[in-house]
Every structure is written in C-alpha cells, then in structure tokens.
PDB file of C-alpha atoms (C1' of nucleotides) in Angstrom:
ATOM      1  CA  MET A   1     103.287  70.373 122.172  1.00 74.00           C
ATOM      2  CA  PRO A   2     106.697  69.771 123.923  1.00 88.00           C
ATOM      3  CA  GLU A   3     107.304  66.135 124.607  1.00 89.00           C
ATOM      4  CA  LEU A   4     110.866  64.759 125.608  1.00 92.00           C
ATOM      5  CA  PRO A   5     112.828  66.258 123.231  1.00 90.00           C
ATOM      6  CA  GLU A   6     111.270  69.719 123.214  1.00 90.00           C
ATOM      7  CA  VAL A   7     111.709  69.923 126.875  1.00 92.00           C
ATOM      8  CA  GLU A   8     114.925  68.692 126.552  1.00 92.00           C
ATOM      9  CA  THR A   9     116.017  71.399 124.152  1.00 91.00           C
ATOM     10  CA  ILE A  10     114.391  73.979 126.480  1.00 92.00           C
ATOM     11  CA  ALA A  11     116.253  72.639 129.981  1.00 93.00           C
ATOM     12  CA  ARG A  12     119.468  72.679 128.293  1.00 92.00           C
ATOM     13  CA  GLN A  13     119.131  76.203 126.909  1.00 91.00           C
ATOM     14  CA  LEU A  14     117.597  77.308 130.284  1.00 94.00           C
ATOM     15  CA  HIS A  15     120.729  75.623 131.914  1.00 95.00           C
ATOM     16  CA  ALA A  16     123.176  77.970 129.915  1.00 94.00           C
ATOM     17  CA  GLY A  17     121.330  80.925 130.545  1.00 93.00           C
ATOM     18  CA  LEU A  18     119.999  80.804 134.218  1.00 95.00           C
ATOM     19  CA  THR A  19     122.940  78.829 135.747  1.00 96.00           C
ATOM     20  CA  GLY A  20     124.519  80.860 138.594  1.00 96.00           C
ATOM     21  CA  ARG A  21     122.201  83.462 138.025  1.00 96.00           C
ATOM     22  CA  ARG A  22     120.133  85.109 141.103  1.00 97.00           C
ATOM     23  CA  LEU A  23     116.400  85.417 140.959  1.00 97.00           C
ATOM     24  CA  GLY A  24     115.010  89.066 140.959  1.00 96.00           C
ATOM     25  CA  ALA A  25     111.647  90.405 141.131  1.00 95.00           C
ATOM     26  CA  LEU A  26     108.460  88.410 140.251  1.00 96.00           C
ATOM     27  CA  THR A  27     105.409  89.042 138.603  1.00 95.00           C
ATOM     28  CA  LEU A  28     102.690  86.585 138.586  1.00 95.00           C
ATOM     29  CA  SER A  29      99.724  87.591 136.506  1.00 93.00           C
ATOM     30  CA  ARG A  30      97.565  84.358 136.888  1.00 93.00           C
ATOM     31  CA  ALA A  31      97.721  82.908 140.255  1.00 92.00           C
ATOM     32  CA  ASP A  32      96.239  79.596 139.265  1.00 91.00           C
ATOM     33  CA  ILE A  33      99.104  78.668 137.126  1.00 94.00           C
ATOM     34  CA  VAL A  34     100.762  77.773 140.426  1.00 95.00           C
ATOM     35  CA  ARG A  35      99.705  74.268 141.375  1.00 92.00           C
ATOM     36  CA  ALA A  36     101.491  73.905 144.299  1.00 92.00           C
ATOM     37  CA  ALA A  37     104.006  76.028 146.413  1.00 93.00           C
ATOM     38  CA  PRO A  38     104.406  76.400 150.333  1.00 91.00           C
ATOM     39  CA  GLY A  39     103.640  80.019 149.998  1.00 92.00           C
ATOM     40  CA  PRO A  40     103.687  83.056 147.544  1.00 94.00           C
ATOM     41  CA  LEU A  41     106.239  82.578 144.863  1.00 96.00           C
ATOM     42  CA  ALA A  42     106.852  86.350 145.244  1.00 95.00           C
ATOM     43  CA  ASP A  43     108.159  85.678 148.908  1.00 96.00           C
ATOM     44  CA  LEU A  44     109.930  82.262 148.117  1.00 95.00           C
ATOM     45  CA  LEU A  45     111.772  82.935 144.888  1.00 96.00           C
ATOM     46  CA  PRO A  46     113.510  86.360 144.707  1.00 97.00           C
ATOM     47  CA  GLY A  47     116.948  86.232 146.114  1.00 97.00           C
ATOM     48  CA  ARG A  48     117.579  82.637 145.286  1.00 97.00           C
ATOM     49  CA  GLY A  49     120.050  81.177 143.196  1.00 97.00           C
ATOM     50  CA  VAL A  50     120.021  78.863 140.157  1.00 97.00           C
ATOM     51  CA  ILE A  51     122.140  75.742 140.612  1.00 97.00           C
ATOM     52  CA  GLY A  52     121.185  74.312 137.022  1.00 97.00           C
ATOM     53  CA  VAL A  53     118.313  73.176 135.111  1.00 96.00           C
ATOM     54  CA  THR A  54     117.546  69.833 134.085  1.00 95.00           C
ATOM     55  CA  ARG A  55     114.719  67.723 132.574  1.00 94.00           C
ATOM     56  CA  ARG A  56     112.369  64.789 134.298  1.00 94.00           C
ATOM     57  CA  ALA A  57     110.126  63.459 131.531  1.00 94.00           C
ATOM     58  CA  LYS A  58     108.154  66.476 130.180  1.00 93.00           C
ATOM     59  CA  ARG A  59     109.135  68.728 133.225  1.00 94.00           C
ATOM     60  CA  VAL A  60     111.751  71.411 133.429  1.00 95.00           C
ATOM     61  CA  ILE A  61     113.229  71.142 137.004  1.00 95.00           C
ATOM     62  CA  VAL A  62     115.157  74.381 138.168  1.00 96.00           C
ATOM     63  CA  ALA A  63     117.000  73.483 141.052  1.00 96.00           C
ATOM     64  CA  LEU A  64     117.528  76.279 143.502  1.00 96.00           C
ATOM     65  CA  ASP A  65     119.609  77.527 146.245  1.00 96.00           C
ATOM     66  CA  PRO A  66     118.673  77.781 149.205  1.00 96.00           C
ATOM     67  CA  PRO A  67     117.724  74.099 147.944  1.00 95.00           C
ATOM     68  CA  GLY A  68     114.462  73.607 146.454  1.00 94.00           C
ATOM     69  CA  GLU A  69     112.769  72.814 142.817  1.00 94.00           C
ATOM     70  CA  LEU A  70     111.000  75.237 140.795  1.00 95.00           C
ATOM     71  CA  ILE A  71     109.194  72.862 137.900  1.00 95.00           C
ATOM     72  CA  PHE A  72     107.342  73.692 135.149  1.00 95.00           C
ATOM     73  CA  HIS A  73     105.022  71.506 133.176  1.00 95.00           C
ATOM     74  CA  LEU A  74     104.473  73.338 129.549  1.00 93.00           C
ATOM     75  CA  GLY A  75     101.166  71.253 128.801  1.00 91.00           C
ATOM     76  CA  MET A  76     100.145  71.950 125.404  1.00 88.00           C
ATOM     77  CA  THR A  77     101.024  75.377 124.584  1.00 90.00           C
ATOM     78  CA  GLY A  78     103.456  76.462 127.444  1.00 92.00           C
ATOM     79  CA  ARG A  79     106.729  78.178 126.695  1.00 92.00           C
ATOM     80  CA  LEU A  80     109.715  79.312 128.404  1.00 94.00           C
ATOM     81  CA  THR A  81     111.677  82.186 127.279  1.00 92.00           C
ATOM     82  CA  ILE A  82     114.595  84.133 128.581  1.00 93.00           C
ATOM     83  CA  THR A  83     113.677  87.646 127.182  1.00 92.00           C
ATOM     84  CA  PRO A  84     115.499  91.210 127.645  1.00 91.00           C
ATOM     85  CA  ALA A  85     114.301  93.428 130.228  1.00 83.00           C
ATOM     86  CA  GLY A  86     111.579  95.545 128.789  1.00 84.00           C
ATOM     87  CA  ALA A  87     110.983  93.563 125.695  1.00 90.00           C
ATOM     88  CA  PRO A  88     107.049  93.723 124.525  1.00 91.00           C
ATOM     89  CA  LEU A  89     105.069  91.524 126.777  1.00 91.00           C
ATOM     90  CA  GLU A  90     103.352  88.683 124.697  1.00 90.00           C
ATOM     91  CA  PRO A  91      99.777  87.779 125.506  1.00 91.00           C
ATOM     92  CA  HIS A  92      98.936  85.012 128.093  1.00 93.00           C
ATOM     93  CA  THR A  93     102.290  85.762 129.949  1.00 95.00           C
ATOM     94  CA  HIS A  94     101.378  84.218 133.504  1.00 96.00           C
ATOM     95  CA  LEU A  95     104.732  84.648 135.273  1.00 96.00           C
ATOM     96  CA  ARG A  96     107.880  86.794 134.703  1.00 96.00           C
ATOM     97  CA  ILE A  97     110.899  86.436 136.920  1.00 96.00           C
ATOM     98  CA  GLY A  98     113.763  88.963 136.825  1.00 96.00           C
ATOM     99  CA  VAL A  99     117.305  87.469 135.962  1.00 94.00           C
ATOM    100  CA  GLU A 100     120.604  89.517 135.741  1.00 87.00           C
ATOM    101  CA  ASN A 101     120.359  89.162 131.856  1.00 74.00           C
ATOM    102  CA  GLY A 102     116.689  89.784 131.630  1.00 91.00           C
ATOM    103  CA  GLU A 103     113.527  87.933 132.421  1.00 94.00           C
ATOM    104  CA  LEU A 104     112.282  84.482 132.558  1.00 96.00           C
ATOM    105  CA  ARG A 105     108.938  84.323 131.103  1.00 95.00           C
ATOM    106  CA  PHE A 106     106.211  81.510 131.318  1.00 95.00           C
ATOM    107  CA  ARG A 107     103.534  81.601 128.787  1.00 94.00           C
ATOM    108  CA  ASP A 108     100.743  79.219 128.129  1.00 93.00           C
ATOM    109  CA  PRO A 109      97.596  80.331 126.247  1.00 92.00           C
ATOM    110  CA  ARG A 110      95.597  77.280 126.869  1.00 92.00           C
ATOM    111  CA  ARG A 111      96.734  76.771 130.342  1.00 93.00           C
ATOM    112  CA  PHE A 112      97.315  72.971 130.475  1.00 93.00           C
ATOM    113  CA  GLY A 113     100.694  73.608 131.858  1.00 93.00           C
ATOM    114  CA  GLY A 114     101.589  74.861 135.193  1.00 94.00           C
ATOM    115  CA  VAL A 115     104.299  75.799 137.952  1.00 95.00           C
ATOM    116  CA  TRP A 116     105.425  74.054 141.140  1.00 94.00           C
ATOM    117  CA  LEU A 117     107.721  75.156 143.841  1.00 94.00           C
ATOM    118  CA  LEU A 118     108.635  72.169 145.995  1.00 92.00           C
ATOM    119  CA  ALA A 119     111.323  71.644 148.537  1.00 84.00           C
ATOM    120  CA  ALA A 120     113.895  69.358 146.998  1.00 71.00           C
ATOM    121  CA  GLY A 121     112.529  65.622 146.529  1.00 63.00           C
ATOM    122  CA  ASP A 122     109.261  66.182 147.000  1.00 64.00           C
ATOM    123  CA  GLY A 123     108.054  65.928 143.381  1.00 55.00           C
ATOM    124  CA  ALA A 124     106.695  62.449 143.682  1.00 53.00           C
ATOM    125  CA  THR A 125     103.804  63.624 145.794  1.00 54.00           C
ATOM    126  CA  ALA A 126     102.655  66.994 144.596  1.00 62.00           C
ATOM    127  CA  PRO A 127      99.364  67.663 143.154  1.00 59.00           C
ATOM    128  CA  ARG A 128      98.625  67.489 139.534  1.00 60.00           C
ATOM    129  CA  LEU A 129     102.394  65.912 139.244  1.00 71.00           C
ATOM    130  CA  GLY A 130     101.628  61.915 139.178  1.00 74.00           C
ATOM    131  CA  ALA A 131     103.906  59.394 139.491  1.00 84.00           C
ATOM    132  CA  LEU A 132     106.604  58.939 136.525  1.00 91.00           C
ATOM    133  CA  GLY A 133     107.710  55.792 135.018  1.00 93.00           C
ATOM    134  CA  PRO A 134     111.431  55.457 133.907  1.00 94.00           C
ATOM    135  CA  GLU A 135     113.199  57.839 131.495  1.00 95.00           C
ATOM    136  CA  PRO A 136     113.014  55.725 127.784  1.00 95.00           C
ATOM    137  CA  LEU A 137     116.499  57.113 126.864  1.00 95.00           C
ATOM    138  CA  THR A 138     118.288  54.942 129.579  1.00 96.00           C
ATOM    139  CA  LEU A 139     115.424  52.240 129.927  1.00 96.00           C
ATOM    140  CA  ARG A 140     116.807  48.453 129.391  1.00 96.00           C
ATOM    141  CA  LEU A 141     115.311  45.615 127.479  1.00 96.00           C
ATOM    142  CA  PRO A 142     114.516  43.675 130.422  1.00 96.00           C
ATOM    143  CA  GLU A 143     112.518  46.517 132.374  1.00 96.00           C
ATOM    144  CA  PHE A 144     110.691  47.489 129.228  1.00 96.00           C
ATOM    145  CA  ARG A 145     109.390  43.997 128.867  1.00 96.00           C
ATOM    146  CA  ARG A 146     108.097  44.058 132.256  1.00 95.00           C
ATOM    147  CA  ILE A 147     106.454  47.247 131.267  1.00 95.00           C
ATOM    148  CA  LEU A 148     104.891  45.543 128.263  1.00 96.00           C
ATOM    149  CA  ALA A 149     103.552  42.618 130.466  1.00 94.00           C
ATOM    150  CA  ARG A 150     100.070  43.775 130.286  1.00 93.00           C
ATOM    151  CA  ARG A 151      97.069  43.273 127.941  1.00 93.00           C
ATOM    152  CA  ARG A 152      96.725  46.830 126.854  1.00 94.00           C
ATOM    153  CA  GLN A 153      96.991  48.703 124.000  1.00 95.00           C
ATOM    154  CA  ILE A 154     100.232  49.695 122.952  1.00 96.00           C
ATOM    155  CA  LYS A 155      99.735  53.284 122.137  1.00 95.00           C
ATOM    156  CA  ALA A 156      97.954  53.695 125.504  1.00 95.00           C
ATOM    157  CA  LEU A 157     100.854  52.170 127.485  1.00 96.00           C
ATOM    158  CA  LEU A 158     103.396  54.325 125.866  1.00 95.00           C
ATOM    159  CA  MET A 159     101.281  57.510 126.377  1.00 94.00           C
ATOM    160  CA  ASP A 160     101.048  56.711 129.945  1.00 94.00           C
ATOM    161  CA  GLN A 161     103.603  58.591 132.072  1.00 93.00           C
ATOM    162  CA  ALA A 162     103.424  56.331 134.868  1.00 93.00           C
ATOM    163  CA  ALA A 163     104.596  53.490 132.602  1.00 95.00           C
ATOM    164  CA  ILE A 164     107.083  55.107 130.651  1.00 95.00           C
ATOM    165  CA  ALA A 165     107.583  59.030 131.149  1.00 94.00           C
ATOM    166  CA  GLY A 166     108.322  61.415 128.544  1.00 93.00           C
ATOM    167  CA  LEU A 167     106.685  60.201 125.042  1.00 93.00           C
ATOM    168  CA  GLY A 168     103.701  62.212 123.800  1.00 91.00           C
ATOM    169  CA  ASN A 169     101.325  61.679 120.665  1.00 91.00           C
ATOM    170  CA  ILE A 170     104.059  62.803 118.104  1.00 90.00           C
ATOM    171  CA  TYR A 171     107.086  60.326 119.266  1.00 91.00           C
ATOM    172  CA  CYS A 172     104.920  57.693 120.169  1.00 93.00           C
ATOM    173  CA  ASP A 173     103.512  57.398 116.721  1.00 93.00           C
ATOM    174  CA  GLU A 174     106.549  58.026 114.943  1.00 92.00           C
ATOM    175  CA  SER A 175     108.396  55.071 116.955  1.00 93.00           C
ATOM    176  CA  LEU A 176     105.416  52.832 116.588  1.00 95.00           C
ATOM    177  CA  HIS A 177     105.847  52.704 112.628  1.00 94.00           C
ATOM    178  CA  ALA A 178     109.494  52.903 112.938  1.00 94.00           C
ATOM    179  CA  ALA A 179     109.294  49.485 114.675  1.00 96.00           C
ATOM    180  CA  ARG A 180     106.624  48.302 112.717  1.00 96.00           C
ATOM    181  CA  VAL A 181     103.778  47.892 115.249  1.00 96.00           C
ATOM    182  CA  HIS A 182     100.026  48.619 115.154  1.00 95.00           C
ATOM    183  CA  PRO A 183      99.168  51.124 117.897  1.00 95.00           C
ATOM    184  CA  LEU A 184      96.100  48.809 118.927  1.00 95.00           C
ATOM    185  CA  THR A 185      98.325  45.805 119.640  1.00 95.00           C
ATOM    186  CA  PRO A 186      97.933  44.633 122.992  1.00 95.00           C
ATOM    187  CA  ALA A 187     101.273  45.143 124.831  1.00 96.00           C
ATOM    188  CA  CYS A 188     101.835  41.559 125.912  1.00 95.00           C
ATOM    189  CA  ASP A 189     101.511  40.360 122.380  1.00 95.00           C
ATOM    190  CA  LEU A 190     104.589  41.703 121.495  1.00 96.00           C
ATOM    191  CA  PRO A 191     107.440  38.935 120.804  1.00 96.00           C
ATOM    192  CA  LEU A 192     110.761  39.758 122.107  1.00 96.00           C
ATOM    193  CA  GLU A 193     112.005  40.896 118.710  1.00 96.00           C
ATOM    194  CA  GLY A 194     109.173  43.406 118.635  1.00 96.00           C
ATOM    195  CA  ALA A 195     109.695  44.789 121.837  1.00 96.00           C
ATOM    196  CA  ARG A 196     113.525  45.050 121.007  1.00 97.00           C
ATOM    197  CA  ARG A 197     112.745  46.959 117.609  1.00 97.00           C
ATOM    198  CA  LEU A 198     110.399  49.107 119.609  1.00 96.00           C
ATOM    199  CA  LEU A 199     112.723  50.184 122.330  1.00 96.00           C
ATOM    200  CA  HIS A 200     115.612  50.913 119.738  1.00 96.00           C
ATOM    201  CA  ALA A 201     113.070  52.987 117.702  1.00 95.00           C
ATOM    202  CA  ILE A 202     111.738  55.044 120.715  1.00 95.00           C
ATOM    203  CA  LYS A 203     115.388  56.024 121.795  1.00 95.00           C
ATOM    204  CA  ARG A 204     116.650  56.446 118.157  1.00 94.00           C
ATOM    205  CA  ILE A 205     113.763  58.810 117.420  1.00 92.00           C
ATOM    206  CA  LEU A 206     114.114  60.483 120.612  1.00 93.00           C
ATOM    207  CA  ARG A 207     117.954  61.104 119.999  1.00 92.00           C
ATOM    208  CA  ARG A 208     117.291  62.253 116.470  1.00 91.00           C
ATOM    209  CA  ALA A 209     114.687  64.686 117.698  1.00 90.00           C
ATOM    210  CA  ILE A 210     116.736  66.087 120.193  1.00 90.00           C
ATOM    211  CA  ASN A 211     119.395  66.691 117.652  1.00 89.00           C
ATOM    212  CA  HIS A 212     117.110  68.510 115.537  1.00 86.00           C
ATOM    213  CA  ARG A 213     115.841  70.665 118.765  1.00 79.00           C
ATOM    214  CA  GLY A 214     112.460  68.755 118.617  1.00 76.00           C
ATOM    215  CA  THR A 215     109.377  69.144 116.726  1.00 71.00           C
ATOM    216  CA  THR A 216     107.471  72.470 115.808  1.00 72.00           C
ATOM    217  CA  PHE A 217     103.947  72.353 114.076  1.00 72.00           C
ATOM    218  CA  MET A 218     102.355  75.144 115.509  1.00 67.00           C
ATOM    219  CA  ASP A 219     103.250  76.920 119.026  1.00 67.00           C
ATOM    220  CA  TYR A 220     106.506  75.200 120.197  1.00 72.00           C
ATOM    221  CA  ARG A 221     109.449  77.170 120.149  1.00 78.00           C
ATOM    222  CA  SER A 222     112.615  76.929 122.264  1.00 78.00           C
ATOM    223  CA  PRO A 223     113.910  79.756 124.993  1.00 82.00           C
ATOM    224  CA  ASP A 224     115.920  81.404 122.358  1.00 78.00           C
ATOM    225  CA  GLY A 225     112.797  81.850 119.985  1.00 76.00           C
ATOM    226  CA  GLN A 226     113.772  79.227 117.428  1.00 79.00           C
ATOM    227  CA  PRO A 227     111.625  76.468 116.170  1.00 78.00           C
ATOM    228  CA  GLY A 228     112.562  72.760 116.184  1.00 82.00           C
ATOM    229  CA  SER A 229     112.902  70.783 112.603  1.00 74.00           C
ATOM    230  CA  PHE A 230     112.378  67.552 113.392  1.00 78.00           C
ATOM    231  CA  GLN A 231     108.701  67.449 111.640  1.00 77.00           C
ATOM    232  CA  ARG A 232     110.659  67.151 108.472  1.00 75.00           C
ATOM    233  CA  LEU A 233     111.673  63.637 109.584  1.00 77.00           C
ATOM    234  CA  HIS A 234     108.417  62.702 110.569  1.00 80.00           C
ATOM    235  CA  ARG A 235     106.963  59.682 108.775  1.00 84.00           C
ATOM    236  CA  VAL A 236     103.393  59.091 109.791  1.00 84.00           C
ATOM    237  CA  TYR A 237     102.637  62.098 112.066  1.00 88.00           C
ATOM    238  CA  GLN A 238     100.284  64.567 110.532  1.00 87.00           C
ATOM    239  CA  ARG A 239     100.862  62.796 107.197  1.00 89.00           C
ATOM    240  CA  ASP A 240      97.603  61.098 106.723  1.00 89.00           C
ATOM    241  CA  GLY A 241      96.977  60.792 102.947  1.00 89.00           C
ATOM    242  CA  SER A 242     100.433  61.239 101.945  1.00 90.00           C
ATOM    243  CA  PRO A 243     102.432  57.811 100.926  1.00 92.00           C
ATOM    244  CA  CYS A 244     104.456  56.070 103.732  1.00 92.00           C
ATOM    245  CA  LYS A 245     107.961  56.811 103.047  1.00 90.00           C
ATOM    246  CA  THR A 246     108.890  53.333 103.351  1.00 93.00           C
ATOM    247  CA  CYS A 247     106.205  51.306 101.016  1.00 94.00           C
ATOM    248  CA  ARG A 248     104.207  54.386  99.538  1.00 94.00           C
ATOM    249  CA  THR A 249     100.876  53.198 100.983  1.00 94.00           C
ATOM    250  CA  LYS A 250      98.761  56.092 102.191  1.00 92.00           C
ATOM    251  CA  ILE A 251      99.043  57.003 105.745  1.00 92.00           C
ATOM    252  CA  VAL A 252      95.854  56.960 107.653  1.00 93.00           C
ATOM    253  CA  ARG A 253      94.452  58.553 110.822  1.00 92.00           C
ATOM    254  CA  MET A 254      92.351  56.879 113.618  1.00 92.00           C
ATOM    255  CA  VAL A 255      91.878  57.389 117.028  1.00 92.00           C
ATOM    256  CA  ALA A 256      93.599  55.322 119.510  1.00 93.00           C
ATOM    257  CA  ALA A 257      93.919  55.992 123.578  1.00 92.00           C
ATOM    258  CA  GLY A 258      91.732  59.044 122.654  1.00 89.00           C
ATOM    259  CA  ARG A 259      94.110  60.944 120.561  1.00 92.00           C
ATOM    260  CA  GLY A 260      94.635  61.395 116.763  1.00 92.00           C
ATOM    261  CA  THR A 261      96.849  58.368 115.696  1.00 93.00           C
ATOM    262  CA  PHE A 262      98.752  58.027 112.162  1.00 93.00           C
ATOM    263  CA  LEU A 263     100.165  54.908 110.679  1.00 93.00           C
ATOM    264  CA  CYS A 264     100.772  53.144 107.816  1.00 94.00           C
ATOM    265  CA  PRO A 265      98.334  50.182 107.487  1.00 94.00           C
ATOM    266  CA  ARG A 266     100.877  48.204 105.431  1.00 95.00           C
ATOM    267  CA  CYS A 267     103.832  48.628 107.517  1.00 96.00           C
ATOM    268  CA  GLN A 268     102.011  48.172 110.666  1.00 96.00           C
ATOM    269  CA  ARG A 269      99.748  45.502 110.653  1.00 93.00           C
ATOM    270  CA  ARG A 270      97.633  44.248 113.216  1.00 86.00           C
TER     271      ARG A 270
ATOM    272  C1'  DC B   1      91.465  46.069 135.034  1.00 58.79           C
ATOM    273  C1'  DG B   2      91.167  48.485 130.696  1.00 58.79           C
ATOM    274  C1'  DC B   3      89.165  51.357 127.636  1.00 58.79           C
ATOM    275  C1'  DA B   4      86.095  55.760 126.202  1.00 58.79           C
ATOM    276  C1'  DT B   5      84.395  60.025 127.695  1.00 58.79           C
ATOM    277  C1'  DT B   6      84.799  64.256 129.642  1.00 58.79           C
ATOM    278  C1'  DT B   7      87.127  68.104 131.640  1.00 58.79           C
ATOM    279  C1'  DC B   8      90.059  72.038 131.651  1.00 58.79           C
ATOM    280  C1'  DC B   9      91.208  76.048 127.541  1.00 58.79           C
ATOM    281  C1'  DT B  10      92.279  78.880 123.428  1.00 58.79           C
ATOM    282  C1'  DG B  11      93.409  79.665 118.690  1.00 58.79           C
ATOM    283  C1'  DG B  12      92.990  78.145 114.054  1.00 58.79           C
ATOM    284  C1'  DA B  13      90.206  76.171 110.586  1.00 58.79           C
ATOM    285  C1'  DG B  14      86.172  75.500 108.144  1.00 58.79           C
ATOM    286  C1'  DG B  15      81.465  76.517 107.289  1.00 58.79           C
ATOM    287  C1'  DC B  16      77.746  79.497 105.786  1.00 58.79           C
TER     288       DC B  16
ATOM    289  C1'  DT C   1      84.291  89.874 106.224  1.00 58.79           C
ATOM    290  C1'  DG C   2      82.271  88.064 110.002  1.00 58.79           C
ATOM    291  C1'  DC C   3      80.147  85.056 113.052  1.00 58.79           C
ATOM    292  C1'  DC C   4      79.316  80.256 114.540  1.00 58.79           C
ATOM    293  C1'  DT C   5      80.925  75.640 115.629  1.00 58.79           C
ATOM    294  C1'  DC C   6      84.038  72.154 115.914  1.00 58.79           C
ATOM    295  C1'  DC C   7      88.346  70.362 117.245  1.00 58.79           C
ATOM    296  C1'  DA C   8      93.393  69.584 118.761  1.00 58.79           C
ATOM    297  C1'  DG C   9      95.830  67.647 122.905  1.00 58.79           C
ATOM    298  C1'  DG C  10      98.553  66.196 128.587  1.00 58.79           C
ATOM    299  C1'  DA C  11      96.816  64.680 132.081  1.00 58.79           C
ATOM    300  C1'  DA C  12      93.355  63.606 135.379  1.00 58.79           C
ATOM    301  C1'  DA C  13      88.606  62.105 137.142  1.00 58.79           C
ATOM    302  C1'  DT C  14      84.727  59.509 135.645  1.00 58.79           C
ATOM    303  C1'  DG C  15      81.891  56.069 133.905  1.00 58.79           C
ATOM    304  C1'  DC C  16      81.256  51.425 131.883  1.00 58.79           C
TER     305       DC C  16
END
DNA sequence: CGCATTTCCTGGAGGC
DNA sequence: TGCCTCCAGGAAATGC
C-alpha cells in the first residue's frame, strides 16, 4: 500500500531512470485505468520527453515536454517498474511505455489506482483526483493547528487527503502512537503540546520511512524490484497481540475511520 | 457537519 | 487438495 514514503521512493527512482529520456511505443491493455486524458495516450505520449519525476502526496508526477503531466496514483496494489525490453510480462500489467533503456510498466491487480494525462497545472480539477491538503513534511505548526481545529476524530482527519496529503493507514497509526494520541481523540481537543508532538512524530516517521525505502508488507516494491524495510521499525501497525515496544502492554486492533487501526491502549489513552 | 456504510477489485487466508 | 467465504484498504459516493 504505497503511502508518501513509498511514493517518494518510487518517484526518486523513476526520476533517475527516466529524466532526459523520450517516450516511445505505448501499449494500453486496460483502457479504464486511464481516468482522464484529452485523447488516446497512444497519440499523445510517444515522442514526448521526460523533464523529471516528482511526488505530490501519494501521486507520481511525470513532467513532460512538450508540457504536460502524466500522473500515476497507485491505490492499494499499483506498481511502477522500469523493465528491460522483452522481460516476461507480469499479470495485470495495464500500461507499457517504451523508453530507451527498456519499458515503463504500470501494474495494478486491484485497480484502485489509475493514470491521468493532464495539461500542466490541471491537477486540481481532474476527475477522481480530488483536492489535496498540504504536504506533511513541510507543514508548520500554526497551519497544522488550524487543520486540527475541528471536532473530528484525529485518525479520520489525518487520513483525509484534503486535510493533509500523503498519510495512509500505516504512517497514521505509527505517528499517533509515537505522539501518544488515541486515534478517536477529537482533533480540536489536542492541546498545543499534543499538536506539536504529533506533527513532529509525523515528520520524523515519514523521514525515517523514506530512508528505509518505505514499508513492504505484501505487494509494495520500488521500481528496481526491491522491498522497503521500514516494517521492521513499526511499533503498532500489524502488531496486535504483541507487546508495545515502549511499555510492554499488548497492542490492540480496532476500527477507526473505517480502517483497521492499531494502538497501545496504555501509551495512547483517550 | 461528522461519521458509518457501501462501492470498486483481487489475492491471500481461513474454514470445512 | 479444493472449494467457498471473508477480508484487506485509498478514495469517493451515499445514507443517517
């Protein structure tokens, strides 16, 4: 499940592998993964150059010349790889684009992900590419406090991409535990010190996860095929029944914001 | 407004 | 071994 650190890892590798290359032949095996485009990708992409690859929230953005943006959202099981030409085709490969050193491939078994081709700057209004809140890594405390100023469960708020963009279930739970905040706490009930702790925890955990190339539980691999390793440093996610690494109390699982949610009932009191 | 539920989709896990 | 059912979840839509 690619969240911000995984998408950052993917974008960095694609940037290294694609920048300065020209896009070639295109094969689209499942048309419905293209969520928005001004016309057929096969007419619009081949021949264009790649200026660079960046990340915004959980999206991979390929900047094109002539100008435009090819955006990938990976959903749950989406994977982007740069594959040698002629490598065996893996199941659920929906899109292939030739590049000089091989092929950019987009796979996504569950198809929660998708592809957008946009004129530069059109990102905010495209269908199924909803508005995004600020990036957590550069968020400052006063703005974070404004975001928190609502009577809404803190977990639901952190998961809402329109409030803060890029956190998903894993890093949300890990951050709440590190900051000792219960997931059901109304956001506006967090005192100044709690908000400061939570923001610092979010940033620290995201940075450390990026350094570990993200978390791999099942599907996630970066474009070079390697798994991440941050799962070894998880303190609550998927650890229900195991002792809290801080206080030895058993980690419990509950449902919050419609998602499996892991917490330490002692470290994270209501 | 906020929260829960449903929808999309497949592979993996567990039951029998 | 082989079915069957259930369930995970990012994000949007729907219902209360």
